[in-house]
CSV table of C-alpha atoms in Angstrom, one decimal:
chain,number,residue,atom,x,y,z
A,23,UNK,CA,-89.3,80.5,0.3
A,24,UNK,CA,-87.6,78.2,3.4
A,25,UNK,CA,-84.6,78.3,1.3
A,26,UNK,CA,-84.3,81.7,0.4
A,27,UNK,CA,-84.9,82.8,4.2
A,28,UNK,CA,-82.2,80.4,5.0
A,29,UNK,CA,-79.9,81.9,2.3
A,30,UNK,CA,-80.8,85.6,3.6
A,31,UNK,CA,-80.2,84.8,7.3
A,32,UNK,CA,-76.5,83.0,6.2
A,33,UNK,CA,-75.6,86.4,4.1
A,34,UNK,CA,-76.6,88.5,7.3
A,35,UNK,CA,-74.5,86.6,9.7
A,36,UNK,CA,-71.5,86.8,7.7
A,37,UNK,CA,-72.0,90.5,6.9
A,38,UNK,CA,-72.5,91.3,10.9
A,39,UNK,CA,-69.2,89.1,11.9
A,40,UNK,CA,-66.5,91.5,13.1
A,41,UNK,CA,-63.1,91.1,12.2
A,42,UNK,CA,-60.5,90.1,14.7
A,43,UNK,CA,-57.0,90.5,13.2
A,44,UNK,CA,-54.1,90.8,15.1
A,45,UNK,CA,-51.3,93.3,14.3
A,46,UNK,CA,-47.7,93.3,15.4
A,47,UNK,CA,-45.6,96.8,15.8
A,48,UNK,CA,-42.1,96.8,16.7
A,49,UNK,CA,-40.7,100.4,17.0
A,50,UNK,CA,-37.2,99.1,16.9
A,51,UNK,CA,-37.8,97.4,13.1
A,52,UNK,CA,-35.6,98.7,10.6
A,53,UNK,CA,-37.8,97.5,8.0
A,54,UNK,CA,-41.6,98.3,8.1
A,55,UNK,CA,-43.3,94.9,7.3
A,56,UNK,CA,-46.8,94.0,6.7
A,57,UNK,CA,-47.4,93.6,10.6
A,58,UNK,CA,-49.1,90.4,10.4
A,59,UNK,CA,-46.7,88.6,12.7
A,60,UNK,CA,-43.7,89.1,15.2
A,61,UNK,CA,-41.0,87.9,12.6
A,62,UNK,CA,-42.3,90.4,10.1
A,63,UNK,CA,-43.6,93.4,12.2
A,64,UNK,CA,-44.5,96.8,11.1
A,65,UNK,CA,-42.9,99.8,12.7
A,66,UNK,CA,-45.3,102.3,11.9
A,67,UNK,CA,-48.2,102.6,14.5
A,68,UNK,CA,-50.5,105.2,12.5
A,69,UNK,CA,-50.2,103.0,9.6
A,70,UNK,CA,-51.1,99.6,11.3
A,71,UNK,CA,-54.3,101.8,12.8
A,72,UNK,CA,-55.3,102.6,9.7
A,73,UNK,CA,-55.4,99.2,8.3
A,74,UNK,CA,-57.0,97.9,11.5
A,75,UNK,CA,-60.6,97.2,11.6
A,76,UNK,CA,-63.5,96.8,14.2
A,77,UNK,CA,-62.5,94.3,16.7
A,78,UNK,CA,-58.9,94.1,15.8
A,79,UNK,CA,-55.9,93.9,18.4
A,80,UNK,CA,-52.6,95.8,17.7
A,81,UNK,CA,-49.7,94.4,20.0
A,82,UNK,CA,-47.0,96.8,20.5
A,83,UNK,CA,-43.3,96.0,21.4
A,84,UNK,CA,-41.0,97.9,23.5
A,85,UNK,CA,-39.4,101.4,21.9
A,86,UNK,CA,-40.5,104.7,21.2
A,87,UNK,CA,-43.1,105.7,18.7
A,88,UNK,CA,-43.0,109.5,17.8
A,89,UNK,CA,-46.2,110.8,16.1
A,90,UNK,CA,-44.4,113.1,14.1
A,91,UNK,CA,-43.9,116.9,14.3
A,92,UNK,CA,-47.5,118.5,14.5
A,93,UNK,CA,-49.5,115.1,14.4
A,94,UNK,CA,-51.1,112.7,16.5
A,95,UNK,CA,-51.9,109.2,16.6
A,96,UNK,CA,-55.5,109.1,15.6
A,97,UNK,CA,-57.1,105.9,17.2
A,98,UNK,CA,-59.9,103.9,15.3
A,99,UNK,CA,-63.4,102.9,16.7
A,100,UNK,CA,-63.1,99.4,18.3
A,101,UNK,CA,-59.3,98.9,17.8
A,102,UNK,CA,-57.4,97.8,20.7
A,103,UNK,CA,-54.1,98.8,21.4
A,104,UNK,CA,-51.7,96.7,24.0
A,105,UNK,CA,-48.1,98.0,24.4
A,106,UNK,CA,-45.1,97.1,26.3
A,107,UNK,CA,-45.1,93.8,24.6
A,108,UNK,CA,-41.7,91.7,24.4
A,109,UNK,CA,-42.5,90.5,21.0
A,110,UNK,CA,-43.6,86.9,21.6
A,111,UNK,CA,-47.3,87.7,22.6
A,112,UNK,CA,-50.1,86.2,20.3
A,113,UNK,CA,-52.6,86.8,23.0
A,114,UNK,CA,-53.3,88.9,25.6
A,115,UNK,CA,-52.8,86.2,28.1
A,116,UNK,CA,-49.4,85.8,26.9
A,117,UNK,CA,-48.2,89.2,28.1
A,118,UNK,CA,-46.6,89.7,31.4
A,119,UNK,CA,-46.7,93.4,31.7
A,120,UNK,CA,-44.9,93.5,35.0
A,121,UNK,CA,-41.9,91.3,33.8
A,122,UNK,CA,-41.9,93.1,30.3
A,123,UNK,CA,-41.8,96.4,32.1
A,124,UNK,CA,-39.0,94.9,34.3
A,125,UNK,CA,-36.9,93.9,31.3
A,126,UNK,CA,-37.4,97.3,29.7
A,127,UNK,CA,-40.0,96.4,27.0
A,128,UNK,CA,-41.9,99.8,27.7
A,129,UNK,CA,-43.9,101.4,24.7
A,130,UNK,CA,-43.5,104.8,24.7
A,131,UNK,CA,-45.7,107.0,22.2
A,132,UNK,CA,-44.9,110.5,22.0
A,133,UNK,CA,-46.5,113.7,20.4
A,134,UNK,CA,-45.0,117.0,19.1
A,135,UNK,CA,-46.9,119.9,18.7
A,136,UNK,CA,-50.2,118.0,18.8
A,137,UNK,CA,-52.0,115.8,21.3
A,138,UNK,CA,-50.1,112.4,21.4
A,139,UNK,CA,-53.6,110.3,21.1
A,140,UNK,CA,-56.7,111.7,19.3
A,141,UNK,CA,-60.4,110.4,18.7
A,142,UNK,CA,-63.4,111.8,17.1
A,143,UNK,CA,-66.8,110.4,16.6
A,144,UNK,CA,-65.6,106.8,18.0
A,145,UNK,CA,-68.8,104.7,18.0
A,146,UNK,CA,-67.6,101.4,19.8
A,147,UNK,CA,-65.4,101.6,22.7
A,148,UNK,CA,-61.8,100.6,22.8
A,149,UNK,CA,-58.8,99.7,25.1
A,150,UNK,CA,-55.4,101.0,25.4
A,151,UNK,CA,-53.2,99.3,27.9
A,152,UNK,CA,-49.3,99.6,28.7
A,153,UNK,CA,-48.4,102.5,26.9
A,154,UNK,CA,-46.5,105.5,28.1
A,155,UNK,CA,-47.9,108.9,26.6
A,156,UNK,CA,-45.7,111.4,26.7
A,157,UNK,CA,-44.8,115.2,25.2
A,158,UNK,CA,-48.0,115.8,23.7
A,159,UNK,CA,-48.5,119.9,23.2
A,160,UNK,CA,-52.0,120.8,22.1
A,161,UNK,CA,-54.4,123.5,23.3
A,162,UNK,CA,-56.8,120.8,24.1
A,163,UNK,CA,-55.4,117.3,25.5
A,164,UNK,CA,-52.0,117.5,25.5
A,165,UNK,CA,-51.7,113.7,26.1
A,166,UNK,CA,-55.2,112.4,25.0
A,167,UNK,CA,-57.9,114.4,23.4
A,168,UNK,CA,-61.1,112.1,23.5
A,169,UNK,CA,-63.5,113.9,21.4
A,170,UNK,CA,-66.2,111.6,21.1
A,171,UNK,CA,-66.4,107.7,22.2
A,172,UNK,CA,-65.5,105.2,25.0
A,173,UNK,CA,-62.0,104.6,25.9
A,174,UNK,CA,-60.6,102.1,28.4
A,175,UNK,CA,-57.1,103.0,29.5
A,176,UNK,CA,-55.2,100.5,31.5
A,177,UNK,CA,-51.6,100.8,33.1
A,178,UNK,CA,-50.7,103.8,31.2
A,179,UNK,CA,-48.6,106.5,32.3
A,180,UNK,CA,-49.1,110.3,31.1
A,181,UNK,CA,-46.0,112.5,31.4
A,182,UNK,CA,-44.5,115.7,29.9
A,183,UNK,CA,-47.8,116.4,28.3
A,184,UNK,CA,-49.0,120.1,28.2
A,185,UNK,CA,-52.1,122.3,27.2
A,186,UNK,CA,-50.7,125.8,25.8
A,187,UNK,CA,-52.6,128.4,23.9
A,188,UNK,CA,-51.4,132.0,23.9
A,189,UNK,CA,-54.6,133.5,22.4
A,190,UNK,CA,-57.3,131.3,24.2
A,191,UNK,CA,-58.0,128.7,27.3
A,192,UNK,CA,-56.1,125.6,27.0
A,193,UNK,CA,-57.5,122.7,28.6
A,194,UNK,CA,-56.4,119.1,29.5
A,195,UNK,CA,-52.7,118.8,29.9
A,196,UNK,CA,-52.6,115.1,30.1
A,197,UNK,CA,-56.4,114.4,29.1
A,198,UNK,CA,-59.4,116.2,27.6
A,199,UNK,CA,-62.5,114.3,27.5
A,200,UNK,CA,-65.1,116.3,25.6
A,201,UNK,CA,-68.5,116.1,24.7
A,202,UNK,CA,-70.5,112.9,25.6
A,203,UNK,CA,-67.1,111.2,25.9
A,204,UNK,CA,-66.5,108.4,28.5
A,205,UNK,CA,-63.2,107.2,30.0
A,206,UNK,CA,-62.1,104.5,32.2
A,207,UNK,CA,-58.8,104.7,33.8
A,208,UNK,CA,-57.2,101.9,35.8
A,209,UNK,CA,-53.9,101.9,37.1
A,210,UNK,CA,-53.0,104.9,35.3
């Protein structure tokens, strides 16, 4: 019986461990690699978000990532995104945000005809750090529409985002925080 309990406990521990993979995105890469390291970065942020799991970190180097016409970057629960990297960082402590920004390594994500960033039914909190969020246009949350969850925004710039709706009330040009959502803004 003691061995059975030990075996069941071991299985429980393995099942409850969270993945903590690192992903790397370079918007300027002409080839869309797997994103497992800087020498083979992905160039499609949404595809990497879709592949990432709870506890994963996505590093994004400088460049512009458009969401595509009428599309948003749909965030995933528990996946953290750190932008404005110079393409050498493998941990967050490796990133020197001030130096990277001064060198022009700014990560810009843009939405065209939709919210630039969108969240829905997020159970776990996540962090967005070092992004310029621009050109979103949606009746609800042009830059960010947080429809559910806890998001921590650090060192982000929201610019040229609008909430326009000709037939109804538009809200949240930069950010709309709906429902029971919470947002922490630091240096934004």
